[in-house]
């Protein structure tokens, strides 16, 4: 009996020590998560603030009637002075280079015809010669009939490319468009590739040409999208829109970037015809993603990618998106990172996956844990005040002081949580300012009046304006605080889903995209199954 009595205190001390150690380790882990989350929030805030500054400068440039901002940074002082007098290279040379617009299309979605009409108007607004090619899989593709019904033969040509067998259908259509351009008797200096679900503005093609004309060292020029959800859209649709909120920073901070958006990119035709740097062969031989292959090729060969701040496009989203469609969209975005064309490309993509998983895990953990702590703190304080308010007035005053002391004590013990809350408020404010700057830029690009652009032509942007101004009228860019908070919550969900999507991409070799199932092997598309 004495022996058992002597062991009990020691056992209780040991259990208490382990509990204290566990609590200390929990506090350390929580602080690590908090500081990681705060750093990520500060990085996002900084990126959105810099992007906002760039957008506002671009709005002022357009309102003053200045020339291309990227060209102004790369030209001599003499050329700069000439451009101030008469914006655009047409002031010295009325012959603008010819452009071919290649659109890989598949099916007809909500707003497809409206977007295609904006393509026609953008081509008409370009001062030089511009032709429009729609590249489809087959004559039975609904896009084929829709294009011929909505656009005349003078406006656009339909190119039937056939079914893909060893690359994505989009890349197969792109290569088919390049082959058609090579075979025609028309010499186009530039080739512009567009997704069929974006809405163009009248300045776009001219900005692209102007940028490459004054940047001989640039291999290509790209743009970036801004997803605009429909009015009263569901939360899942906002999760889709949130995907580009963090990626857009890399395109809009500087005129030179290492990233490419496949929805809008321009190359010199001679580079495509000669298969410069093996880009076209990488596309057609097992390629899956046009933009990621182009970005990796440019980084490996140290080629220059230019992105004009005005090269931003509205990408309208439907009002409702199913969870299944959103999950497939997320998996496709991650599946891209597990495709590659070289050992260096594989290392780059695997590194991107690792970094994204690391940051996503800490970001979601920090947001979830701190929101729970904030909610628990508020509930405890409210419950305490309600309980004591039922008592006497003197006790109520004393209880308020006790609650204040407890709140101060909680703050001192949870400085990392307080700092995270401040970073969160800053992040929400910068996100709302960024959306406001995008709204102002879209107002200038899509809602301008017909005016002489200084290039020897009057831009008739009325039809393009009419076809796309509904995006702005939808209210997707006028963000109040509830809308901003909901978009940030959608961003958190989108970031959190990256981890399981990455696991699926590394385990599964198949992905479905627009009714086509692709199977990858050693980073390349090895099998294509059309449904």
Coordinates of C-alpha atoms in Angstrom, one line a residue, residues 212-481:
X212 CA 6.9 43.6 -80.3
X213 CA 7.8 46.2 -83.0
X214 CA 9.8 48.1 -80.4
X215 CA 11.2 45.1 -78.5
X216 CA 13.3 43.2 -81.1
X217 CA 14.8 41.1 -78.3
X218 CA 11.4 39.9 -77.1
X219 CA 10.5 36.4 -78.3
X220 CA 6.8 36.8 -77.5
X221 CA 4.2 39.0 -75.9
X222 CA 1.4 37.7 -73.7
X223 CA -1.6 39.0 -71.8
X224 CA -3.5 38.0 -68.7
X225 CA -7.2 37.5 -67.8
X226 CA -9.4 38.8 -65.1
X227 CA -12.4 36.6 -64.3
X228 CA -15.7 38.4 -64.0
X229 CA -18.4 36.3 -62.3
X230 CA -22.0 36.9 -63.4
X231 CA -24.4 38.9 -61.3
X232 CA -25.5 37.0 -58.2
X233 CA -23.2 34.2 -59.0
X234 CA -22.8 31.2 -56.7
X235 CA -19.9 30.7 -54.3
X236 CA -18.4 27.9 -56.5
X237 CA -18.2 30.3 -59.5
X238 CA -16.4 32.8 -57.3
X239 CA -13.9 30.0 -56.4
X240 CA -13.2 29.6 -60.1
X241 CA -12.7 33.4 -60.4
X242 CA -10.4 33.4 -57.4
X243 CA -7.9 31.2 -59.1
X244 CA -6.4 34.0 -61.2
X245 CA -6.5 36.5 -58.3
X246 CA -3.1 35.4 -57.1
X247 CA -1.6 34.5 -60.5
X248 CA -2.4 37.9 -62.0
X249 CA 0.3 39.5 -59.8
X250 CA 3.1 37.9 -61.8
X251 CA 1.8 39.5 -65.1
X252 CA 0.9 42.9 -63.9
X253 CA 3.8 44.1 -61.7
X254 CA 6.4 44.4 -64.4
X255 CA 6.4 44.7 -68.2
X256 CA 8.8 41.7 -68.4
X257 CA 7.7 38.4 -67.0
X258 CA 8.6 34.7 -66.9
X259 CA 5.0 33.5 -67.2
X260 CA 2.7 33.0 -70.2
X261 CA -1.1 32.9 -70.4
X262 CA -2.1 30.6 -73.2
X263 CA -5.4 32.4 -73.6
X264 CA -3.7 35.3 -75.4
X265 CA -0.1 35.3 -76.8
X266 CA 1.6 36.7 -79.9
X267 CA 4.6 35.4 -81.7
X268 CA 6.5 36.4 -84.9
X269 CA 5.4 34.1 -87.7
X270 CA 8.9 33.4 -88.8
X271 CA 9.7 31.9 -85.4
X272 CA 6.7 29.6 -85.6
X273 CA 7.5 28.5 -89.2
X274 CA 11.1 27.8 -88.4
X275 CA 10.2 26.0 -85.2
X276 CA 12.5 28.3 -83.3
X277 CA 13.9 26.8 -80.1
X278 CA 11.8 23.7 -80.7
X279 CA 8.6 25.3 -79.4
X280 CA 6.2 24.0 -82.1
X281 CA 7.6 20.5 -82.0
X282 CA 7.2 20.4 -78.3
X283 CA 3.6 21.5 -78.7
X284 CA 2.7 18.8 -81.3
X285 CA 4.7 15.9 -79.9
X286 CA 3.1 15.0 -76.6
X287 CA 2.4 18.6 -75.5
X288 CA -0.6 19.4 -73.2
X289 CA -0.2 23.0 -72.1
X290 CA 0.7 25.7 -74.6
X291 CA 1.5 28.4 -72.1
X292 CA 3.6 26.3 -69.7
X293 CA 5.7 24.8 -72.5
X294 CA 6.2 28.3 -73.9
X295 CA 7.2 29.6 -70.5
X296 CA 9.6 26.8 -69.8
X297 CA 11.2 27.2 -73.3
X298 CA 11.7 30.9 -72.8
X299 CA 13.2 30.4 -69.3
X300 CA 15.5 27.6 -70.5
X301 CA 16.7 29.6 -73.5
X302 CA 16.7 32.9 -71.6
X303 CA 14.2 34.4 -74.0
X304 CA 12.3 37.6 -73.2
X305 CA 8.6 37.6 -72.5
X306 CA 6.8 41.0 -72.5
X307 CA 3.4 41.8 -71.1
X308 CA 1.9 45.2 -71.7
X309 CA -0.2 46.5 -68.8
X310 CA -3.1 47.2 -71.1
X311 CA -3.1 43.6 -72.3
X312 CA -5.7 42.5 -69.8
X313 CA -8.9 40.7 -70.9
X314 CA -12.3 40.1 -69.4
X315 CA -13.2 36.5 -69.0
X316 CA -16.8 36.2 -68.0
X317 CA -17.9 33.2 -65.9
X318 CA -21.4 31.6 -65.8
X319 CA -23.7 32.3 -62.9
X320 CA -23.6 28.8 -61.5
X321 CA -20.8 26.2 -61.6
X322 CA -21.2 22.6 -60.3
X323 CA -18.8 21.3 -57.7
X324 CA -17.8 18.5 -60.1
X325 CA -16.9 21.0 -62.9
X326 CA -14.9 23.1 -60.4
X327 CA -13.0 20.1 -59.1
X328 CA -12.2 19.1 -62.7
X329 CA -11.0 22.7 -63.4
X330 CA -8.7 22.6 -60.4
X331 CA -7.3 19.2 -61.2
X332 CA -6.6 20.4 -64.8
X333 CA -4.7 23.4 -63.5
X334 CA -2.5 21.1 -61.4
X335 CA -2.3 18.3 -64.0
X336 CA -0.4 20.8 -66.2
X337 CA 2.4 21.0 -63.6
X338 CA 3.0 17.3 -64.0
X339 CA 3.6 17.5 -67.7
X340 CA 7.0 18.4 -69.1
X341 CA 9.1 18.2 -72.2
X342 CA 12.6 18.0 -70.7
X343 CA 14.5 17.1 -67.5
X344 CA 14.9 20.8 -66.7
X345 CA 11.2 21.4 -67.3
X346 CA 10.3 18.5 -65.0
X347 CA 12.5 19.9 -62.2
X348 CA 10.9 23.3 -62.6
X349 CA 7.4 21.9 -62.5
X350 CA 8.0 19.6 -59.5
X351 CA 9.6 22.5 -57.7
X352 CA 6.5 24.6 -58.4
X353 CA 4.2 21.9 -57.1
X354 CA 6.3 21.6 -53.9
X355 CA 6.3 25.3 -53.3
X356 CA 2.5 25.6 -53.9
X357 CA 1.7 22.7 -51.6
X358 CA 4.0 24.1 -48.9
X359 CA 2.4 27.6 -49.1
X360 CA -1.1 26.3 -49.5
X361 CA -0.9 24.1 -46.5
X362 CA 0.4 26.9 -44.2
X363 CA -2.0 29.5 -45.6
X364 CA -5.1 27.4 -45.1
X365 CA -4.0 26.2 -41.7
X366 CA -3.3 29.8 -40.6
X367 CA -6.7 31.1 -41.9
X368 CA -8.7 28.3 -40.4
X369 CA -7.0 28.2 -37.0
X370 CA -7.1 31.9 -36.5
X371 CA -10.7 32.3 -37.6
X372 CA -11.6 29.7 -35.1
X373 CA -9.6 31.5 -32.4
X374 CA -11.2 34.8 -33.2
X375 CA -14.7 33.4 -33.2
X376 CA -14.1 31.6 -29.9
X377 CA -12.8 34.8 -28.3
X378 CA -15.8 36.8 -29.4
X379 CA -18.2 34.2 -28.2
X380 CA -16.5 34.0 -24.8
X381 CA -16.5 37.7 -24.4
X382 CA -20.1 38.1 -25.4
X383 CA -21.2 35.2 -23.2
X384 CA -19.3 36.7 -20.3
X385 CA -20.8 40.2 -20.8
X386 CA -24.4 38.8 -21.2
X387 CA -24.0 36.7 -18.0
X388 CA -22.8 39.6 -15.9
X389 CA -25.2 42.1 -17.3
X390 CA -28.0 40.2 -15.6
X391 CA -26.5 41.1 -12.2
X392 CA -26.1 44.4 -10.3
X393 CA -24.8 47.5 -12.0
X394 CA -21.7 47.7 -9.8
X395 CA -20.8 44.1 -10.7
X396 CA -21.4 44.9 -14.3
X397 CA -18.9 47.7 -14.3
X398 CA -16.4 45.5 -12.5
X399 CA -17.0 42.6 -15.0
X400 CA -16.4 44.9 -18.0
X401 CA -13.0 45.8 -16.5
X402 CA -12.3 42.1 -15.9
X403 CA -13.2 41.4 -19.5
X404 CA -10.9 44.1 -20.7
X405 CA -8.0 42.8 -18.6
X406 CA -8.6 39.3 -20.0
X407 CA -8.7 40.6 -23.5
X408 CA -5.4 42.4 -23.0
X409 CA -3.9 39.3 -21.5
X410 CA -5.1 37.2 -24.5
X411 CA -3.6 39.7 -26.8
X412 CA -0.2 39.6 -25.1
X413 CA -0.2 35.8 -25.2
X414 CA -1.3 35.7 -28.9
X415 CA 0.7 38.4 -30.6
X416 CA 1.1 36.3 -33.7
X417 CA -2.7 36.0 -34.0
X418 CA -3.1 39.8 -33.6
X419 CA -0.5 40.4 -36.3
X420 CA -2.2 37.9 -38.5
X421 CA -5.5 39.8 -38.1
X422 CA -3.8 43.0 -39.1
X423 CA -2.3 41.4 -42.2
X424 CA -5.7 40.0 -43.0
X425 CA -7.3 43.4 -42.9
X426 CA -4.5 44.8 -45.1
X427 CA -5.0 42.0 -47.5
X428 CA -8.7 42.6 -47.9
X429 CA -8.2 46.3 -48.4
X430 CA -5.5 45.8 -51.1
X431 CA -7.7 43.2 -52.8
X432 CA -10.6 45.7 -53.0
X433 CA -8.3 48.4 -54.3
X434 CA -7.0 46.1 -56.9
X435 CA -10.5 45.2 -58.1
X436 CA -11.3 49.0 -58.2
X437 CA -8.2 49.6 -60.4
X438 CA -9.2 46.8 -62.7
X439 CA -12.7 48.4 -63.0
X440 CA -11.2 51.8 -63.9
X441 CA -8.9 50.1 -66.5
X442 CA -11.7 48.2 -68.1
X443 CA -13.8 51.4 -68.2
X444 CA -11.1 52.9 -70.4
X445 CA -10.4 49.8 -72.6
X446 CA -13.9 48.6 -73.1
X447 CA -16.1 51.7 -72.7
X448 CA -14.2 54.3 -74.7
X449 CA -15.8 56.5 -77.3
X450 CA -14.9 56.4 -81.0
X451 CA -11.8 58.5 -81.3
X452 CA -8.8 59.1 -83.5
X453 CA -6.0 57.0 -82.0
X454 CA -3.2 58.9 -83.8
X455 CA -2.4 55.9 -86.0
X456 CA -4.1 57.3 -89.1
X457 CA -7.4 55.6 -88.4
X458 CA -10.5 56.1 -86.4
X459 CA -11.2 53.2 -84.1
X460 CA -14.8 52.1 -84.3
X461 CA -15.2 50.2 -81.0
X462 CA -18.9 50.5 -80.8
X463 CA -19.8 46.9 -81.5
X464 CA -17.0 45.5 -79.4
X465 CA -18.1 47.8 -76.6
X466 CA -21.7 46.7 -76.9
X467 CA -20.7 43.1 -76.9
X468 CA -18.5 43.3 -73.8
X469 CA -19.8 46.1 -71.7
X470 CA -22.2 43.7 -70.1
X471 CA -19.2 42.3 -68.2
X472 CA -18.8 45.6 -66.4
X473 CA -22.5 46.1 -65.9
X474 CA -22.7 42.7 -64.2
X475 CA -21.3 44.2 -61.0
X476 CA -18.5 41.8 -60.9
X477 CA -15.9 44.5 -60.6
X478 CA -17.7 46.8 -58.2
X479 CA -16.8 45.1 -55.0
X480 CA -18.3 46.1 -51.7
X481 CA -16.9 44.7 -48.5

